[in-house]
Coordinates of C-alpha atoms and ligand atoms in Angstrom, one line a residue:
X1 CA -5.2 -0.9 -9.4
X2 CA -6.5 2.7 -8.8
X3 CA -5.6 4.4 -5.5
X4 CA -9.3 4.7 -4.6
X5 CA -10.1 1.1 -5.3
X6 CA -7.0 -0.1 -3.4
X7 CA -7.9 2.1 -0.3
X8 CA -11.5 0.9 -0.3
X9 CA -10.3 -2.7 -0.4
X10 CA -7.9 -2.2 2.6
X11 CA -10.5 -0.5 4.8
X12 CA -12.7 -3.6 4.2
X13 CA -10.3 -5.6 6.5
X14 CA -10.9 -5.3 10.2
X15 CA -7.4 -4.8 11.6
X16 CA -8.1 -3.4 15.1
X17 CA -5.2 -3.8 17.5
X18 CA -5.9 -4.6 21.2
X19 CA -3.8 -3.2 24.1
X20 CA -5.1 -5.9 26.5
X21 CA -3.5 -8.6 24.4
X22 CA -0.1 -10.0 25.3
X23 CA 0.5 -11.5 21.9
X24 CA 2.4 -9.9 19.0
X25 CA 0.8 -8.9 16.9
X26 CA -2.0 -8.2 19.4
X27 CA -4.7 -9.5 17.1
X28 CA -4.6 -12.3 14.4
X29 CA -6.9 -10.3 12.1
X30 CA -4.0 -7.9 11.4
X31 CA -2.1 -10.8 9.8
X32 CA -4.9 -11.3 7.3
X33 CA -4.3 -7.9 5.7
X34 CA -0.5 -8.3 6.1
X35 CA -0.6 -11.6 4.2
X36 CA -2.8 -10.1 1.5
X37 CA -0.3 -7.2 1.2
X38 CA 2.6 -9.6 0.8
X39 CA 0.7 -11.4 -2.0
X40 CA -0.1 -8.2 -3.7
X41 CA 3.5 -7.0 -3.4
X42 CA 4.7 -10.2 -5.2
X43 CA 2.0 -9.8 -7.9
X44 CA 3.2 -6.3 -8.5
X45 CA 6.7 -7.7 -9.1
X46 CA 8.4 -6.7 -5.9
X47 CA 11.3 -8.8 -4.8
X48 CA 12.5 -10.1 -1.4
X49 CA 8.9 -10.0 -0.2
X50 CA 8.8 -11.7 3.2
X51 CA 6.6 -11.8 6.3
X52 CA 8.6 -12.6 9.4
X53 CA 7.5 -14.4 12.5
X54 CA 6.1 -11.2 14.1
X55 CA 4.0 -10.4 11.1
X56 CA 6.2 -7.5 9.7
X57 CA 6.0 -7.5 5.9
X58 CA 9.0 -6.2 4.0
X59 CA 9.6 -6.1 0.3
X60 CA 11.9 -4.5 -2.3
X61 CA 11.5 -2.4 -5.5
X62 CA 14.8 -3.3 -7.1
X63 CA 17.1 -0.5 -8.3
X64 CA 17.1 0.5 -11.9
X65 CA 20.2 -0.7 -13.8
X66 CA 23.1 1.5 -13.0
X67 CA 21.5 2.8 -9.8
X68 CA 22.4 0.0 -7.5
X69 CA 24.9 2.1 -5.6
X70 CA 22.4 4.7 -4.5
X71 CA 21.5 4.8 -0.9
X72 CA 18.6 2.5 0.0
X73 CA 15.5 4.4 1.1
X74 CA 12.4 3.0 2.8
X75 CA 8.7 3.7 3.2
X76 CA 6.7 2.4 6.2
X77 CA 3.1 2.4 7.3
X78 CA 1.0 0.5 9.8
X79 CA -2.0 -1.7 9.0
X80 CA -3.8 -1.7 12.4
X81 CA -6.6 0.6 13.4
X82 CA -7.3 2.3 16.8
X83 CA -8.9 0.3 19.6
X84 CA -10.8 3.5 20.5
X85 CA -13.5 2.8 17.9
X86 CA -15.1 0.0 16.0
X87 CA -13.1 -0.9 12.9
X88 CA -15.3 -3.8 11.6
X89 CA -17.9 -3.4 8.8
X90 CA -16.6 -0.1 7.6
X91 CA -19.0 1.4 5.0
X92 CA -17.1 4.2 3.3
X93 CA -19.1 6.9 1.5
X94 CA -17.5 8.7 -1.4
X95 CA -18.3 12.4 -2.0
X96 CA -17.3 13.7 -5.4
X97 CA -16.6 17.4 -5.7
X98 CA -17.3 18.2 -2.1
X99 CA -19.3 21.4 -1.8
X100 CA -17.7 22.7 1.4
X101 CA -20.9 22.2 3.5
X102 CA -22.0 20.0 6.3
X103 CA -21.7 16.2 5.7
X104 CA -24.5 13.9 6.7
X105 CA -23.0 10.6 7.8
X106 CA -26.3 8.9 8.6
X107 CA -29.9 9.8 9.7
X108 CA -28.7 10.9 13.1
X109 CA -25.1 12.1 12.6
X110 CA -23.8 15.1 10.7
X111 CA -20.3 16.4 10.5
X112 CA -20.6 20.1 10.6
X113 CA -18.2 22.8 9.3
X114 CA -18.8 24.6 12.6
X115 CA -17.3 21.8 14.6
X116 CA -14.7 20.9 12.0
X117 CA -13.7 24.1 10.3
X118 CA -10.8 22.5 8.4
X119 CA -13.4 20.9 6.2
X120 CA -13.5 24.1 4.2
X121 CA -10.0 23.5 2.9
X122 CA -11.4 20.4 1.1
X123 CA -14.0 22.2 -1.1
X124 CA -13.8 20.7 -4.5
X125 CA -12.0 17.6 -3.4
X126 CA -13.2 14.0 -3.5
X127 CA -13.8 13.0 0.1
X128 CA -14.3 9.6 1.7
X129 CA -16.1 9.4 5.0
X130 CA -17.6 6.8 7.3
X131 CA -21.3 6.1 7.7
X132 CA -21.0 7.1 11.3
X133 CA -20.9 3.6 12.8
X134 CA -17.1 2.9 12.7
X135 CA -13.8 4.6 12.1
X136 CA -12.6 4.8 8.5
X137 CA -9.2 3.4 8.9
X138 CA -7.4 6.1 6.8
X139 CA -5.0 5.9 9.7
X140 CA -3.1 4.3 8.3
X141 CA -4.6 2.4 5.3
X142 CA -4.3 5.7 3.4
X143 CA -0.5 5.4 3.9
X144 CA -0.5 1.7 2.9
X145 CA -2.6 2.4 -0.3
X146 CA -0.3 5.3 -1.2
X147 CA 2.9 3.3 -0.8
X148 CA 1.4 0.4 -2.8
X149 CA 0.2 2.7 -5.6
X150 CA 3.7 4.3 -5.8
X151 CA 5.3 0.9 -6.0
X152 CA 2.9 -0.2 -8.8
X153 CA 3.7 3.0 -10.7
X154 CA 7.5 2.5 -10.4
X155 CA 7.3 -1.2 -11.4
X156 CA 5.2 -0.4 -14.5
X157 CA 7.3 2.7 -15.5
X158 CA 10.9 1.5 -15.8
X159 CA 11.8 4.8 -17.4
X160 CA 11.8 6.4 -14.0
X161 CA 15.3 5.7 -12.6
X162 CA 15.8 5.0 -8.9
X163 CA 17.9 3.2 -6.4
X164 CA 16.7 0.3 -4.3
X165 CA 13.6 1.0 -2.3
X166 CA 12.4 -1.0 0.7
X167 CA 8.8 -1.1 1.8
X168 CA 7.6 -2.1 5.3
X169 CA 4.2 -2.7 6.7
X170 CA 3.8 -3.0 10.5
X171 CA 1.1 -4.1 13.0
X172 CA 0.2 -2.6 16.4
X173 CA 1.3 1.0 15.9
X174 CA -1.9 2.3 17.7
X175 CA -1.0 0.5 20.9
X176 CA 2.6 1.8 20.9
X177 CA 4.2 -1.5 20.0
X178 CA 4.6 -1.0 16.3
X179 CA 8.3 -1.3 16.1
X180 CA 9.0 -3.5 19.1
X181 CA 10.4 -6.2 16.9
X182 CA 11.1 -4.3 13.7
X183 CA 14.3 -5.6 12.3
X184 CA 16.1 -2.4 11.2
X185 CA 19.1 -4.3 9.9
X186 CA 16.9 -6.6 7.8
X187 CA 15.0 -3.6 6.4
X188 CA 18.4 -2.3 5.4
X189 CA 17.5 1.3 4.4
X190 CA 19.7 4.3 5.1
X191 CA 16.6 6.5 5.7
X192 CA 12.9 5.9 5.7
X193 CA 9.7 7.8 5.9
X194 CA 6.6 6.7 7.8
X195 CA 3.5 7.7 5.7
X196 CA 1.2 8.2 8.6
X197 CA 0.5 11.9 8.9
X198 CA -2.7 13.8 8.4
X199 CA -3.3 17.2 6.7
X200 CA -2.0 17.9 3.3
X201 CA 1.7 18.9 3.5
X202 CA 2.4 17.7 7.0
X203 CA 6.0 16.9 7.4
X204 CA 7.0 15.9 10.9
X205 CA 10.5 15.2 12.3
X206 CA 10.2 16.7 15.8
X207 CA 8.3 14.9 18.5
X208 CA 8.3 15.0 22.3
X209 CA 11.0 13.6 24.6
X210 CA 9.0 11.5 26.9
X211 CA 9.3 10.1 30.4
X212 CA 6.9 8.4 32.8
X213 CA 7.0 8.9 36.6
X214 CA 5.4 6.5 39.1
X215 CA 5.2 7.9 42.6
X216 CA 4.5 5.5 45.4
X217 CA 3.5 6.8 48.7
X218 CA 3.6 4.7 51.9
X219 CA 1.4 6.6 54.4
X220 CA 0.5 5.8 58.0
X221 CA -3.2 5.3 58.6
X222 CA -4.5 6.1 62.1
X223 CA -8.1 6.5 63.3
X224 CA -8.8 10.1 62.3
X225 CA -10.0 10.9 65.8
X226 CA -6.6 10.1 67.2
X227 CA -4.4 11.1 64.3
X228 CA -2.7 14.2 65.5
X229 CA 1.0 14.2 64.8
X230 CA 0.8 10.5 63.8
X231 CA -1.1 10.2 60.6
X232 CA 0.5 10.4 57.2
X233 CA -2.3 10.5 54.6
X234 CA -0.8 9.2 51.4
X235 CA -3.4 11.1 49.3
X236 CA -2.4 14.4 51.0
X237 CA 1.2 13.7 50.1
X238 CA 0.2 13.3 46.5
X239 CA -1.8 16.6 46.7
X240 CA 1.3 18.3 48.1
X241 CA 3.6 17.0 45.3
X242 CA 1.0 18.0 42.7
X243 CA 0.7 21.5 44.1
X244 CA 4.4 22.1 43.6
X245 CA 4.2 21.4 39.8
X246 CA 3.6 24.5 37.7
X247 CA 0.0 24.8 36.9
X248 CA 0.7 26.4 33.5
X249 CA 2.7 23.3 32.5
X250 CA -0.3 21.0 32.0
X251 CA -1.6 19.7 28.7
X252 CA -4.7 21.8 28.9
X253 CA -2.6 25.0 29.0
X254 CA 0.2 24.2 26.5
X255 CA 0.6 24.0 22.7
X256 CA 3.3 24.0 20.0
X257 CA 6.7 23.6 21.6
X258 CA 5.4 23.9 25.2
X259 CA 6.0 20.8 27.3
X260 CA 4.1 19.6 30.3
X261 CA 3.6 17.4 33.4
X262 CA 0.4 15.4 33.0
X263 CA -1.2 13.6 36.0
X264 CA -2.7 10.5 34.3
X265 CA -3.7 8.4 37.3
X266 CA -4.1 8.3 41.1
X267 CA -5.1 5.3 43.1
X268 CA -5.0 4.1 46.6
X269 CA -6.1 5.5 50.0
X270 CA -4.8 6.9 53.2
X271 CA -2.3 4.1 53.9
X272 CA -0.9 3.7 50.4
X273 CA -1.3 5.5 47.2
X274 CA 0.3 5.9 43.8
X275 CA 0.3 8.8 41.3
X276 CA 1.4 8.5 37.7
X277 CA 2.7 11.3 35.5
X278 CA 3.9 11.6 32.0
X279 CA 6.5 14.3 31.3
X280 CA 6.9 15.7 27.8
X281 CA 9.0 18.4 26.1
X282 CA 10.5 18.9 22.7
X283 CA 13.7 20.4 24.0
X284 CA 16.0 17.8 25.6
X285 CA 17.4 20.4 27.9
X286 CA 13.9 21.4 29.2
X287 CA 12.9 17.8 29.4
X288 CA 15.9 17.0 31.6
X289 CA 15.1 20.1 33.7
X290 CA 11.5 18.9 34.1
X291 CA 12.6 15.5 35.4
X292 CA 15.1 17.2 37.7
X293 CA 12.5 19.5 39.1
X294 CA 10.2 16.6 39.9
X295 CA 13.0 14.9 41.8
X296 CA 13.6 18.2 43.7
X297 CA 9.9 18.4 44.6
X298 CA 10.0 14.8 45.9
X299 CA 13.1 15.6 47.9
X300 CA 11.4 18.8 49.3
X301 CA 8.2 17.0 50.3
X302 CA 10.2 14.2 51.8
X303 CA 11.7 16.8 54.2
X304 CA 8.1 17.3 55.4
X305 CA 7.1 13.7 55.8
X306 CA 10.3 11.9 56.4
X307 CA 12.4 9.3 54.5
X308 CA 10.8 6.2 53.1
X309 CA 7.4 7.8 52.5
X310 CA 7.8 8.7 48.9
X311 CA 9.4 6.5 46.2
X312 CA 9.9 7.9 42.8
X313 CA 10.3 5.7 39.8
X314 CA 11.2 7.9 36.7
X315 CA 11.8 6.3 33.3
X316 CA 12.5 7.7 29.9
X317 CA 10.1 6.4 27.2
X318 CA 11.2 7.9 23.9
X319 CA 13.1 10.9 22.6
X320 CA 12.7 13.6 20.0
X321 CA 13.8 12.2 16.6
X322 CA 15.1 15.7 15.6
X323 CA 18.4 14.8 17.2
X324 CA 18.7 11.8 14.9
X325 CA 17.3 13.4 11.7
X326 CA 19.1 16.8 11.8
X327 CA 22.5 15.2 11.0
X328 CA 20.9 14.2 7.7
X329 CA 19.3 17.4 6.5
X330 CA 18.9 16.0 3.0
X331 CA 16.1 13.7 4.3
X332 CA 14.0 16.8 5.1
X333 CA 15.1 18.9 2.2
X334 CA 14.2 16.2 -0.3
X335 CA 10.8 15.7 1.2
X336 CA 10.1 19.4 1.1
X337 CA 11.1 19.7 -2.6
X338 CA 9.1 16.5 -3.4
X339 CA 6.0 18.1 -1.9
X340 CA 6.5 21.5 -3.7
X341 CA 6.9 19.7 -7.0
X342 CA 3.7 17.8 -6.3
X343 CA 1.9 21.2 -5.7
X344 CA 1.8 20.7 -2.0
X345 CA 2.8 23.4 0.6
X346 CA 5.0 21.8 3.2
X347 CA 3.8 22.3 6.8
X348 CA 6.5 21.5 9.3
X349 CA 5.0 21.1 12.7
X350 CA 6.2 19.5 15.9
X351 CA 4.3 16.4 16.9
X352 CA 2.9 16.6 20.4
X353 CA 3.3 12.9 20.9
X354 CA 5.5 10.2 19.6
X355 CA 5.6 8.1 16.4
X356 CA 7.0 4.8 15.3
X357 CA 9.4 6.9 13.2
X358 CA 10.8 8.5 16.4
X359 CA 11.6 5.1 17.8
X360 CA 13.0 3.9 14.5
X361 CA 15.2 7.0 14.4
X362 CA 16.8 5.9 17.7
X363 CA 17.1 2.3 16.4
X364 CA 19.4 3.7 13.7
X365 CA 16.8 4.5 10.9
X366 CA 16.2 8.2 10.6
X367 CA 12.5 8.3 9.8
X368 CA 10.4 11.5 9.5
X369 CA 6.6 11.3 9.0
X370 CA 4.7 12.4 5.8
X371 CA 1.1 13.4 5.3
X372 CA -1.5 10.9 4.0
X373 CA -4.6 13.1 3.6
X374 CA -6.5 11.4 6.4
X375 CA -8.3 13.5 9.1
X376 CA -10.0 13.1 12.4
X377 CA -8.3 9.9 13.2
X378 CA -9.6 7.2 15.6
X379 CA -13.3 8.1 15.5
X380 CA -16.5 8.1 13.5
X381 CA -15.8 11.5 12.0
X382 CA -12.6 10.2 10.3
X383 CA -12.4 11.0 6.6
X384 CA -9.8 11.4 4.0
X385 CA -9.4 13.4 0.8
X386 CA -8.7 11.3 -2.2
X387 CA -7.4 14.5 -3.9
X388 CA -4.8 14.9 -1.2
X389 CA -4.0 11.2 -1.3
X390 CA -3.1 11.4 -4.9
X391 CA -0.7 14.3 -4.1
X392 CA 0.8 12.1 -1.4
X393 CA 1.5 9.4 -4.1
X394 CA 3.1 12.0 -6.3
X395 CA 5.2 13.2 -3.3
X396 CA 6.5 9.7 -2.7
X397 CA 7.3 9.3 -6.4
X398 CA 9.1 12.7 -6.3
X399 CA 11.2 11.6 -3.3
X400 CA 12.3 8.5 -5.1
X401 CA 13.2 10.5 -8.3
X402 CA 15.0 13.3 -6.4
X403 CA 17.0 10.8 -4.4
X404 CA 18.3 9.2 -7.6
X405 CA 19.5 12.4 -9.1
Ligands
ZN501 ZN1 -1.3 6.1 12.3

């Protein structure tokens, strides 16, 4: 099957995940596509194709004869789409030889070059957009289609020699649970790549170190007319803590490798209140320093209000995969060479967030992220370049070839 046909088939499945659900996977409809993928993998001639009790689908492209002792490598992508936008009844629109101008999605909605200047990069490409009523689902069905197309190519071209390759498709990435039950041992690869990036050439192996802080304030509510020297207003305590955090270390003032404290929620009243922060930094050292500083601020403000007023609950969430990937520089070197040989300029950029690959890296499977050619994820302006997607397939094939050298 052609890459385009395959991609259009997959985006026809509604696979939206749901953060409110307590099931795994969060929605049954994801299993429909996962099952269809398992069937297709068997039809292509893959072996060890299995869907486990959680819905993870894994399969094998067996090693060429004489290449059985090569290190096993893996490719992973997720089937779910973001809960932020409708993912049902997707009507993709294909634009051949894109002219570089504004794109009319429907009668009312136009995607303009002014708002999305990166569109100009795609002049001459074949683009696939939405009709403005849903997301497209290139995140991450572009990755799924690219991996499957690579697999089909390898299975029909036995002259390309390679070691054993493992393929994995996962649910619930968009709600942060994508690898909760991923069986790294069963996957059995030495390294893997998630194929879940965006712009042509993106290669990501650095992400944030992340922690969450929950600050609980027990105030003392007194009638405001008689409050002198008695009242502790829990909301004021939060304001005092927040005022001590550096104003320039907020998301809206940071980029690249700059970390931040981000106040994500405040609730409560005078008697009791909570504030929640997330803390992010690429550097482990600066990350630890940011957490320490928050503890010092809490200790300082405690001096003002007394013991027992402030309770800080600080928890690490995930870490920068760089620490896990760097001991294996060949994983990055090969991906760079594979891109260059596919006519793609590698763009190594730090992720200002986390990925499934970051968590997998700490579960023992070093796992950088590769571009798919999809853009503007999670909304109605989502589109992808079929031209770039073809280069992604070539990149995957090159990784496999180089690995077997
Ligand atoms: Zn994704």
